[in-house]
Amino acid sequence: MSADVPAAPHRVDSRSAQLLAPGQPVARDPVTVRSLTKRYGEVVAVDAVTFSLEPGTVTGFLGPNGAGKTTTLRLLLGLAKPTAGQALVFGQHYRQLQRPTERVGAVLESSDFHPSRSGRDHLRTLAVAAELPLDRVERVLEMVELTGAAKRRVSTYSLGMRQRLGLAAALLGDPQLLILDEPANGLDPAGVRWLRTFLQALAGQGRTVLVSSHLLAEVAQTVNRVLIIDRGRLLASGSLDELTSGGRSLEDVYLDLTEGEPQ
Amino acid sequence: MIGQLRSELVKQRSTRTTLLLFLAMVGLVAFAVAMHVLTLSEADLSTRAGQLEVFQVGTRAGLLFAGLAGAIAITAEIRYGTIRPTFLVTPRRGPVIAAKLAVSGLAGIAFGLVAEALMSAAATAGLAARGLDNQLTGGDYLQLLTGGAAAAALWAAAGVGVGALVRNQVGAIVGLCAWMFIIESVTEGFVPDAARFLPGGLGNALAGNTDDLTPAVAALLLILYAAAAATSGWVATLRRDVA
């Protein structure tokens, strides 16, 4: 990363000094999570989780249901406040970002739509709020192949179409970081393949993608880095190749770490 | 902030919710007018005060439906999950609530105006049809329209606040209806001196349906109610986690 820091030989301020401190996650990384903890009463949903994502990586965020994946993503996106620790995007709290849709795109639930609003109108409500030009709406509709259905009410959409409409909303601001919670859930094989190709194309453009899932075989084909979480604790993080060295499958590694208990 | 305001207008216009609420209000007012004007005794309808009391139905319908429109503006987003993308676009959240207050206030003015106009027209026609002398002045009609619209705008703002606090859509709607139809009327029946200080009673005073309080005092108190509800909803929205 140091190569990306602008050369400033005669002026080293504390901020860039901090950026270059050895062993510390680089603060400008798309995602920096440090000792992140979220408690709900007695339940510790996220327990001192630390990781960072480097630009241009596609990271699978894996864990059983209830492991803390969604909570971590909500903390990262400013929808919930951490009990302790930090969750930063591009070195800032999400809530402090100027024009956040142009930095980060996210889909948390597969059906965050008003059923009687059309797909196009859904995107317009967001584009207008983000002060983006309305031709972005048409552009993202094309990208997810929903132009033909854009006039229809969302209640008439299949699950796959809803997933794609959510993706379209995340892409409105042409963000460098995409955060997707279980985007493959409920997709048919054609939809899964479409999503994989789509995410790989986005990553090929140098975007950073964080995608939570429990579809391990699918993840193994799509991502190059993996985070495994269970009961709020981060159990493993690294490149897919490192984790699966010695001929073990991602499924073996995952089930060993999470003790393979059906949830 | 301009973006959030425009977004709220697109949200309002892109579903049929507001139109359906509007039609429901019109139907309710028409029904109530028919009942009152056709069945009340001539003695009840012969005085100016008696006639203004009948016109209360229009005021109350405008207030309630404006409040419902405000509550639905926020609870529909929570119910359908659009609150998540909304807050991802505007993570500081305050401008979202401010825009909802502004746009719901505008919708409230429209609801109040239409309810009062419909009530006035229908009741006036009903009085004429029964051959009763219309005691209301032009000033009375003007106050019904302006006061009723202002009160409905404040109820809409209060509705946004209640919706943001309660979050559950059915809970907020049932709560507002129960407030208007049960709590206010029971209080009016048993403790009329207190009822005039409740938000519905204040709306009636502002529209001139009752003269217990001057319009200025009623407006001030109703503004305090609306501000309290809107502020509580605002603070809760900024502090709470979004599921």
XYZ file of C-alpha atoms in Angstrom:
506
model
C 0.000 0.000 0.000
C 2.815 2.411 0.709
C 3.332 2.888 -3.017
C -0.126 4.437 -3.187
C 0.589 7.095 -0.563
C 1.459 10.360 -2.302
C 5.095 11.260 -1.896
C 5.464 14.150 0.537
C 9.120 14.255 1.512
C 9.042 17.650 3.188
C 5.767 17.209 5.051
C 4.983 14.155 7.125
C 1.871 14.894 9.118
C 0.582 12.664 11.858
C -2.127 11.247 9.608
C 0.195 9.910 6.955
C 2.574 8.734 9.665
C -0.267 6.731 11.093
C -1.088 5.393 7.646
C 2.412 4.057 7.328
C 2.767 2.614 10.826
C 3.996 -0.961 10.405
C 1.659 -3.793 11.310
C -1.413 -1.560 11.405
C -4.218 -1.993 8.914
C -3.900 0.835 6.423
C -6.558 3.352 7.386
C -7.550 4.075 3.805
C -8.352 0.450 3.074
C -11.902 -0.006 1.819
C -12.797 -1.772 5.058
C -11.036 -1.634 8.422
C -12.617 -3.414 11.373
C -10.853 -3.263 14.730
C -11.937 -5.124 17.893
C -15.520 -4.709 16.760
C -18.007 -5.824 19.396
C -21.801 -5.708 19.495
C -23.796 -6.902 22.481
C -27.569 -7.242 22.703
C -28.167 -7.642 26.427
C -26.442 -10.899 27.353
C -25.866 -11.974 23.775
C -22.554 -11.086 22.163
C -23.435 -10.970 18.466
C -20.007 -9.767 17.355
C -17.025 -10.419 19.604
C -13.817 -8.407 19.107
C -13.628 -8.957 15.371
C -10.636 -7.477 13.535
C -9.974 -7.593 9.790
C -9.349 -5.354 6.834
C -9.989 -5.609 3.116
C -7.524 -4.499 0.493
C -8.646 -2.770 -2.690
C -9.577 -5.020 -5.583
C -10.226 -8.168 -3.530
C -13.375 -10.278 -3.473
C -13.846 -11.571 0.052
C -16.272 -14.260 1.132
C -17.685 -13.663 4.628
C -18.657 -17.107 5.825
C -20.363 -18.495 8.864
C -23.437 -20.391 10.056
C -26.771 -18.627 10.433
C -26.632 -16.347 13.454
C -22.830 -16.223 13.431
C -22.736 -12.417 13.349
C -22.219 -11.790 9.633
C -25.201 -9.531 9.101
C -24.607 -7.681 12.362
C -21.004 -6.986 11.324
C -22.200 -5.621 7.976
C -24.854 -3.440 9.651
C -22.177 -2.016 11.989
C -19.942 -1.330 9.005
C -22.766 0.509 7.223
C -23.766 2.713 10.149
C -27.169 1.075 10.566
C -26.233 -0.083 14.056
C -23.762 1.301 16.591
C -20.958 -0.894 17.944
C -20.760 -1.594 21.666
C -16.975 -1.332 21.332
C -14.354 -1.156 18.629
C -14.430 0.413 15.205
C -15.822 -0.370 11.783
C -14.511 1.976 9.092
C -14.976 2.275 5.337
C -12.209 4.157 3.540
C -10.887 5.193 6.944
C -14.114 6.839 8.074
C -17.284 5.898 9.862
C -19.939 5.261 7.225
C -22.054 8.040 8.715
C -19.235 10.544 8.124
C -18.849 9.759 4.427
C -19.669 12.539 2.016
C -21.904 11.191 -0.777
C -21.691 7.601 0.564
C -23.451 6.009 -2.429
C -20.491 7.006 -4.593
C -18.072 5.140 -2.296
C -20.030 2.160 -0.992
C -22.908 0.124 -2.402
C -24.687 -2.384 -0.201
C -27.543 -4.867 -0.221
C -28.587 -6.197 3.176
C -31.934 -7.875 2.570
C -33.230 -9.373 -0.633
C -36.558 -7.588 -0.487
C -36.183 -4.034 0.764
C -38.787 -2.675 -1.638
C -42.270 -1.256 -1.398
C -44.317 -3.947 -3.170
C -46.535 -1.528 -5.075
C -43.686 0.686 -6.308
C -42.137 -0.086 -9.688
C -38.514 -1.147 -9.931
C -37.632 2.065 -11.728
C -39.404 4.243 -9.157
C -37.599 2.413 -6.345
C -34.271 3.320 -7.932
C -35.469 6.876 -8.570
C -36.276 7.437 -4.876
C -32.657 6.556 -4.072
C -30.979 8.328 -6.998
C -32.871 11.539 -6.249
C -31.949 11.396 -2.553
C -28.296 10.806 -3.459
C -28.461 13.661 -5.991
C -27.320 11.351 -8.779
C -28.350 11.968 -12.397
C -31.427 9.954 -13.368
C -29.652 8.354 -16.323
C -27.805 6.305 -13.679
C -31.137 4.605 -12.995
C -31.409 3.485 -16.614
C -27.753 2.464 -16.644
C -28.001 0.185 -13.585
C -31.291 -1.281 -14.858
C -29.399 -2.299 -18.009
C -26.508 -3.686 -15.974
C -28.780 -6.063 -14.046
C -30.967 -6.757 -17.096
C -34.177 -5.357 -15.630
C -34.954 -2.625 -18.166
C -37.853 -4.632 -19.584
C -39.423 -5.101 -16.134
C -38.658 -1.625 -14.789
C -42.240 -0.388 -15.108
C -43.733 -3.318 -13.229
C -44.571 -3.255 -9.545
C -41.967 -5.056 -7.453
C -44.668 -7.376 -6.076
C -44.688 -9.062 -9.505
C -40.913 -9.729 -9.439
C -39.376 -13.149 -8.864
C -36.826 -13.521 -6.067
C -34.020 -13.436 -8.622
C -35.336 -10.166 -10.040
C -35.531 -8.685 -6.543
C -31.934 -9.694 -5.874
C -30.924 -7.968 -9.096
C -32.944 -4.853 -8.275
C -31.149 -4.682 -4.925
C -27.820 -4.956 -6.753
C -28.909 -2.198 -9.123
C -29.619 0.077 -6.165
C -26.175 -0.674 -4.718
C -24.545 0.216 -8.037
C -26.349 3.548 -8.523
C -23.402 5.632 -7.324
C -20.789 3.528 -9.181
C -19.089 2.660 -5.858
C -15.615 1.184 -5.383
C -16.751 -1.019 -2.482
C -19.697 -3.428 -2.617
C -21.111 -5.104 0.469
C -23.627 -7.857 -0.212
C -25.409 -9.967 2.380
C -26.361 -13.410 1.043
C -26.906 -12.232 -2.539
C -27.171 -15.792 -3.868
C -29.935 -16.859 -1.469
C -32.896 -18.279 -3.299
C -31.371 -17.924 -6.755
C -31.780 -20.720 -9.289
C -28.642 -22.149 -10.942
C -28.872 -19.698 -13.836
C -29.210 -16.833 -11.361
C -26.239 -18.050 -9.344
C -24.096 -18.225 -12.450
C -25.250 -14.768 -13.538
C -24.350 -13.371 -10.104
C -20.929 -15.022 -10.111
C -20.079 -13.620 -13.537
C -21.400 -10.228 -12.495
C -19.338 -10.081 -9.287
C -16.214 -11.276 -11.084
C -16.696 -8.548 -13.691
C -17.019 -5.923 -10.937
C -13.883 -7.227 -9.245
C -12.128 -7.210 -12.614
C -12.754 -3.467 -12.710
C -10.745 -3.156 -9.500
C -13.684 -2.859 -7.124
C -13.597 -4.378 -3.664
C -16.372 -6.833 -2.875
C -17.393 -8.258 0.497
C -20.018 -10.949 0.118
C -21.506 -12.951 2.950
C -22.752 -16.429 2.196
C -23.127 -19.947 3.406
C -23.074 -21.433 -0.073
C -19.495 -22.674 0.182
C -19.154 -24.288 -3.226
C -20.392 -21.102 -4.803
C -18.074 -18.941 -2.715
C -15.064 -21.079 -3.617
C -15.639 -20.218 -7.269
C -16.124 -16.505 -6.773
C -13.839 -15.134 -4.066
C -10.101 -14.854 -3.561
C -10.166 -14.134 0.160
C -12.163 -15.658 2.987
C -13.300 -14.604 6.463
C -14.887 -17.291 8.643
C -16.955 -16.237 11.644
C -18.876 -18.262 14.196
C -20.661 -17.193 17.382
C -19.430 -13.667 16.849
C -15.744 -14.601 16.694
C -13.546 -14.417 13.641
C -12.001 -17.880 13.274
C -9.990 -17.513 10.096
C -9.034 -14.931 7.555
C -6.756 -15.215 4.572
C -6.576 -15.978 0.914
C -8.599 -18.876 -0.386
C -5.379 -20.547 -1.559
C -3.770 -20.340 1.906
C -6.818 -21.710 3.670
C -7.269 -24.599 1.285
C -3.575 -25.509 1.020
C -2.788 -29.200 1.457
C -5.669 -30.242 -0.757
C -8.443 -29.495 1.738
C -11.676 -28.133 0.409
C -13.179 -24.909 1.689
C -16.000 -27.026 3.091
C -13.552 -29.129 5.152
C -11.877 -26.040 6.544
C -15.176 -24.352 7.291
C -16.770 -27.353 8.990
C -13.658 -28.008 11.090
C -13.591 -24.425 12.290
C -17.317 -24.115 12.947
C -17.434 -27.643 14.401
C -19.921 -28.592 11.743
C -22.952 -28.407 13.988
C -26.120 -28.068 11.965
C -27.693 -24.743 12.935
C -31.661 18.205 1.915
C -33.147 19.081 -1.518
C -32.440 15.498 -2.588
C -34.250 14.037 0.425
C -37.264 16.304 -0.173
C -37.474 15.294 -3.821
C -37.075 11.655 -2.808
C -40.008 11.925 -0.385
C -42.159 13.420 -3.148
C -41.245 10.538 -5.482
C -42.045 8.056 -2.690
C -45.443 9.659 -2.076
C -46.380 9.683 -5.747
C -45.060 6.252 -6.696
C -47.459 4.186 -4.591
C -51.222 4.423 -4.271
C -51.156 4.687 -0.478
C -51.723 8.432 -0.303
C -54.479 8.332 -2.922
C -56.266 5.514 -1.088
C -56.018 7.362 2.221
C -57.401 10.420 0.509
C -60.348 8.498 -0.940
C -61.030 6.857 2.417
C -61.161 10.275 4.040
C -63.526 11.638 1.409
C -65.819 8.658 1.878
C -65.794 9.009 5.652
C -66.594 12.708 5.517
C -69.413 12.162 3.034
C -70.901 9.452 5.238
C -70.630 11.550 8.382
C -72.122 14.625 6.738
C -75.087 12.664 5.486
C -75.727 11.232 8.953
C -75.468 14.560 10.716
C -77.319 16.825 8.350
C -80.131 14.417 7.589
C -80.816 13.053 11.059
C -80.013 15.769 13.589
C -83.013 17.652 14.976
C -83.825 21.110 13.739
C -83.176 22.495 17.213
C -79.555 21.218 17.109
C -78.997 22.759 13.702
C -80.686 26.094 14.241
C -77.856 27.979 15.953
C -74.456 29.005 14.628
C -72.723 27.061 17.428
C -74.778 23.973 16.673
C -73.947 24.164 12.988
C -70.222 24.655 13.680
C -70.289 21.594 15.940
C -71.628 19.533 13.064
C -68.738 20.770 10.948
C -66.350 19.180 13.498
C -66.569 15.921 11.582
C -64.694 17.455 8.661
C -62.014 18.865 10.913
C -61.524 15.597 12.793
C -61.406 13.546 9.598
C -58.784 15.893 8.138
C -56.697 15.706 11.323
C -56.849 11.940 11.627
C -56.042 11.192 8.001
C -53.229 13.743 7.946
C -51.810 12.046 11.048
C -52.147 8.640 9.380
C -50.385 9.900 6.234
C -47.499 11.161 8.384
C -47.242 7.923 10.345
C -47.361 5.807 7.185
C -44.603 7.902 5.557
C -42.129 6.481 8.078
C -43.686 3.152 9.127
C -44.096 1.958 5.520
C -40.323 2.285 5.096
C -39.745 0.281 8.257
C -42.378 -2.317 7.324
C -41.051 -2.921 3.805
C -37.368 -2.489 4.681
C -36.784 0.488 2.387
C -35.542 2.284 5.494
C -32.234 0.411 4.995
C -31.442 1.742 1.485
C -32.864 5.118 2.551
C -30.415 5.347 5.463
C -27.550 3.983 3.361
C -28.037 6.953 1.030
C -28.519 9.411 3.918
C -26.684 7.844 6.858
C -27.034 10.860 9.143
C -30.798 10.227 9.053
C -31.831 13.724 10.229
C -32.491 15.027 6.688
C -34.721 12.008 6.028
C -36.936 12.833 9.016
C -36.920 16.543 8.145
C -38.017 15.768 4.577
C -40.767 13.463 5.833
C -42.009 16.191 8.184
C -42.067 18.732 5.346
C -43.716 16.535 2.725
C -46.210 15.039 5.190
C -47.018 18.580 6.367
C -47.841 19.515 2.782
C -49.975 16.404 2.396
C -51.659 17.332 5.697
C -52.581 20.751 4.330
C -54.171 19.084 1.307
C -56.053 16.600 3.500
C -57.289 19.370 5.807
C -58.379 21.624 2.961
C -60.243 18.878 1.142
C -61.941 17.552 4.284
C -63.115 21.018 5.321
C -64.168 22.035 1.820
C -66.127 18.837 1.323
C -67.710 19.129 4.757
C -68.596 22.782 4.222
C -70.088 22.231 0.798
C -72.054 19.149 1.791
C -73.303 20.555 5.087
C -74.278 23.843 3.466
C -76.194 21.972 0.784
C -77.775 19.731 3.435
C -78.953 22.705 5.488
C -80.421 24.320 2.391
C -82.140 21.089 1.388
C -83.834 20.864 4.780
C -84.799 24.521 4.586
C -82.695 25.448 7.648
C -81.221 28.899 7.934
C -77.441 28.844 7.440
C -75.966 30.847 10.315
C -72.322 30.661 9.236
C -70.474 33.713 7.961
C -67.814 33.940 5.294
C -65.316 34.363 8.113
C -66.453 31.057 9.638
C -65.873 29.253 6.339
C -62.471 30.890 5.935
C -61.417 29.807 9.424
C -62.639 26.271 8.802
C -60.460 26.026 5.711
C -57.315 27.769 6.948
C -57.470 26.599 10.557
C -58.426 23.078 9.504
C -55.540 22.920 7.024
C -53.027 24.287 9.538
C -54.191 21.865 12.229
C -54.000 18.934 9.783
C -50.430 19.909 8.822
C -49.484 19.828 12.514
C -51.215 16.481 12.972
C -49.247 15.133 9.994
C -45.978 16.218 11.624
C -47.089 14.622 14.892
C -47.961 11.482 12.900
C -44.399 11.274 11.552
C -43.118 11.548 15.121
C -45.510 8.882 16.438
C -44.643 6.579 13.529
C -40.911 7.021 14.114
C -41.374 6.228 17.814
C -43.749 3.274 17.452
C -42.187 1.914 14.207
C -44.821 -0.826 13.887
C -47.245 0.320 11.189
C -50.363 -1.369 12.523
C -49.548 -0.150 16.015
C -49.153 3.449 14.872
C -52.367 3.429 12.808
C -54.449 1.766 15.513
C -52.943 4.096 18.098
C -53.848 7.244 16.164
C -57.380 6.029 15.425
C -57.906 4.975 19.032
C -56.633 8.343 20.184
C -59.031 10.274 17.977
C -62.123 8.086 18.273
C -61.818 6.697 21.790
C -59.499 8.696 24.038
C -60.559 12.115 22.824
C -64.287 11.358 22.769
C -64.289 9.603 26.139
C -62.384 12.525 27.641
C -64.837 14.916 26.034
C -67.712 12.999 27.552
C -66.335 12.886 31.078
C -63.804 15.718 31.426
C -64.664 18.285 28.754
C -62.376 20.871 30.368
C -59.422 18.586 29.677
C -60.583 17.434 26.236
C -60.272 20.897 24.754
C -56.526 20.774 25.470
C -56.032 17.465 23.625
C -54.684 17.601 20.044
C -58.079 16.887 18.414
C -59.870 19.427 20.600
C -57.187 21.995 19.775
C -57.682 21.316 16.070
C -61.399 22.036 16.465
C -60.622 25.308 18.227
C -58.137 26.275 15.515
C -60.697 25.594 12.784
C -63.345 27.503 14.740
C -65.632 24.517 15.374
C -65.510 25.348 19.073
C -64.736 28.615 20.783
C -63.325 27.241 24.052
C -59.900 28.606 23.151
C -58.794 31.394 20.854
C -57.269 30.185 17.570
C -53.893 31.670 18.592
C -53.749 29.734 21.861
C -54.972 26.563 20.137
C -52.334 26.963 17.407
C -49.571 27.469 19.952
C -50.537 24.399 21.985
C -50.950 22.249 18.887
C -47.510 23.363 17.669
C -46.102 22.244 21.030
C -47.737 18.815 20.694
C -46.461 18.402 17.125
C -42.972 19.587 18.067
C -42.823 17.198 21.030
C -43.885 14.210 18.942
C -41.629 15.107 16.003
C -38.615 15.723 18.264
C -39.090 12.428 20.111
C -39.369 10.552 16.824
C -36.324 12.363 15.442
C -34.149 11.608 18.483
C -35.280 7.970 18.574
C -34.524 7.554 14.865
C -31.017 8.944 15.236
C -30.222 6.842 18.298
C -31.756 3.488 17.472
C -30.188 0.688 15.468
C -31.943 -0.276 12.263
C -32.788 -3.965 12.195
